[in-house]
Amino acid sequence: QVQLVETGGGLVQAGGSLRLSCAASGRTFSNYGMGWFRQAPGKEREFVATIKRSGLMTSYADSVKGRFTISRDNAKNTLYLQMNNLKPEDTAVYYCATGSYGSVWSTYDYWGQGTQVTVSS
């Protein structure tokens, strides 16, 4: 059974930083691309960042480019999202997903339960 567990969310002031983690289990972590998505209340799920299984290639949404960094540690079966210079519009539930590389959420086959990120102005 594949499980993804996100941690690291919380409340932070605008301009602050948070680091999200996603611990994976149930299949060979290094065989799959992974991604981060987010969903704010009343809005559709939105792509944030994605990383290939090797970790050598990444891609970001324009809204987070230059502020967020996606990375992975295949030895620890863990995906990360370093978020700097956070803005109130980054407030959302953040989800990690596995099984693909890219911005289309439907191409990913397993999802975590999400972690809340709230940025105050």
Short mmCIF file of C-alpha atoms in Angstrom, two decimals:
data_model
loop_
_atom_site.label_atom_id
_atom_site.label_comp_id
_atom_site.label_asym_id
_atom_site.label_seq_id
_atom_site.Cartn_x
_atom_site.Cartn_y
_atom_site.Cartn_z
CA GLN A 1 0.00 0.00 0.00
CA VAL A 2 1.46 3.32 -1.07
CA GLN A 3 1.38 6.05 1.56
CA LEU A 4 2.44 9.67 1.40
CA VAL A 5 2.53 11.74 4.58
CA GLU A 6 3.11 15.49 4.42
CA THR A 7 4.45 17.47 7.37
CA GLY A 8 5.81 20.95 7.97
CA GLY A 9 2.82 23.16 7.34
CA GLY A 10 1.82 25.94 9.69
CA LEU A 11 1.19 29.63 10.18
CA VAL A 12 3.87 32.07 9.05
CA GLN A 13 4.04 35.79 8.40
CA ALA A 14 4.47 37.15 4.91
CA GLY A 15 8.13 37.05 3.93
CA GLY A 16 8.78 34.02 6.09
CA SER A 17 9.80 30.49 5.18
CA LEU A 18 8.55 26.94 5.64
CA ARG A 19 9.87 23.55 4.59
CA LEU A 20 7.38 20.84 3.73
CA SER A 21 8.31 17.18 3.79
CA CYS A 22 6.56 14.20 2.23
CA ALA A 23 7.51 10.76 3.52
CA ALA A 24 6.73 7.96 1.07
CA SER A 25 6.33 4.24 1.62
CA GLY A 26 4.87 1.23 -0.15
CA ARG A 27 6.86 1.24 -3.37
CA THR A 28 10.29 2.09 -4.69
CA PHE A 29 10.43 5.83 -4.20
CA SER A 30 13.26 6.44 -6.65
CA ASN A 31 11.35 4.89 -9.55
CA TYR A 32 8.81 7.71 -9.80
CA GLY A 33 8.59 11.38 -10.45
CA MET A 34 6.82 13.44 -7.81
CA GLY A 35 5.03 16.71 -7.46
CA TRP A 36 3.57 19.29 -5.12
CA PHE A 37 0.14 20.76 -5.65
CA ARG A 38 -1.98 23.12 -3.58
CA GLN A 39 -5.63 24.00 -3.17
CA ALA A 40 -7.02 27.13 -1.60
CA PRO A 41 -10.63 27.35 -0.37
CA GLY A 42 -13.01 27.78 -3.27
CA LYS A 43 -10.27 27.29 -5.84
CA GLU A 44 -9.18 24.42 -8.04
CA ARG A 45 -6.14 22.29 -7.32
CA GLU A 46 -3.05 24.07 -8.60
CA PHE A 47 0.34 22.78 -9.70
CA VAL A 48 3.29 24.03 -7.66
CA ALA A 49 6.40 22.02 -8.56
CA THR A 50 7.55 18.68 -9.92
CA ILE A 51 10.77 16.66 -9.88
CA LYS A 52 12.01 13.72 -11.91
CA ARG A 53 12.89 10.46 -10.21
CA SER A 54 16.61 11.21 -10.37
CA GLY A 55 16.11 14.66 -8.90
CA LEU A 56 18.09 16.18 -11.77
CA MET A 57 15.17 17.92 -13.46
CA THR A 58 12.56 20.16 -11.89
CA SER A 59 9.79 22.46 -13.03
CA TYR A 60 7.79 25.16 -11.24
CA ALA A 61 4.63 27.16 -11.57
CA ASP A 62 5.36 30.75 -12.55
CA SER A 63 3.77 31.96 -9.32
CA VAL A 64 6.41 30.24 -7.16
CA LYS A 65 9.46 30.31 -9.41
CA GLY A 66 12.46 31.81 -7.62
CA ARG A 67 10.82 31.42 -4.18
CA PHE A 68 10.16 27.67 -3.86
CA THR A 69 12.57 24.77 -4.32
CA ILE A 70 11.57 21.15 -4.75
CA SER A 71 14.06 18.43 -3.87
CA ARG A 72 14.15 14.77 -2.93
CA ASP A 73 16.28 12.38 -0.94
CA ASN A 74 15.87 8.95 -2.49
CA ALA A 75 17.83 7.31 0.33
CA LYS A 76 15.26 8.63 2.83
CA ASN A 77 12.20 8.19 0.57
CA THR A 78 11.35 11.83 1.20
CA LEU A 79 10.27 14.74 -0.97
CA TYR A 80 10.75 18.35 0.13
CA LEU A 81 9.43 21.78 -0.73
CA GLN A 82 11.41 24.73 0.59
CA MET A 83 9.21 27.82 0.51
CA ASN A 84 10.82 31.23 0.96
CA ASN A 85 9.44 34.75 0.80
CA LEU A 86 5.94 33.44 1.40
CA LYS A 87 2.98 35.58 0.38
CA PRO A 88 -0.64 35.54 1.61
CA GLU A 89 -1.68 34.14 -1.76
CA ASP A 90 0.40 31.03 -1.01
CA THR A 91 -2.15 30.09 1.66
CA ALA A 92 -3.56 26.66 0.78
CA VAL A 93 -3.52 22.99 1.61
CA TYR A 94 -0.38 21.52 0.06
CA TYR A 95 -0.38 17.98 -1.30
CA CYS A 96 2.43 15.77 -2.47
CA ALA A 97 1.82 13.22 -5.20
CA THR A 98 3.75 10.43 -6.85
CA GLY A 99 3.72 8.63 -10.17
CA SER A 100 4.47 11.29 -12.73
CA TYR A 101 6.49 14.31 -13.75
CA GLY A 102 4.60 17.38 -14.83
CA SER A 103 1.83 19.83 -14.01
CA VAL A 104 -1.24 17.72 -14.76
CA TRP A 105 -2.66 16.41 -11.48
CA SER A 106 -4.55 13.53 -13.10
CA THR A 107 -1.30 11.88 -14.22
CA TYR A 108 -0.31 11.22 -10.58
CA ASP A 109 -1.62 8.03 -9.02
CA TYR A 110 -1.11 8.49 -5.26
CA TRP A 111 -1.65 11.52 -3.04
CA GLY A 112 -0.97 12.53 0.52
CA GLN A 113 -3.59 13.87 2.91
CA GLY A 114 -2.30 17.42 2.69
CA THR A 115 -0.79 19.94 5.09
CA GLN A 116 -2.16 23.44 5.72
CA VAL A 117 0.01 26.46 5.00
CA THR A 118 -1.32 29.82 6.15
CA VAL A 119 0.52 33.06 5.41
CA SER A 120 -0.59 36.14 7.31
CA SER A 121 -0.10 39.67 5.96
#
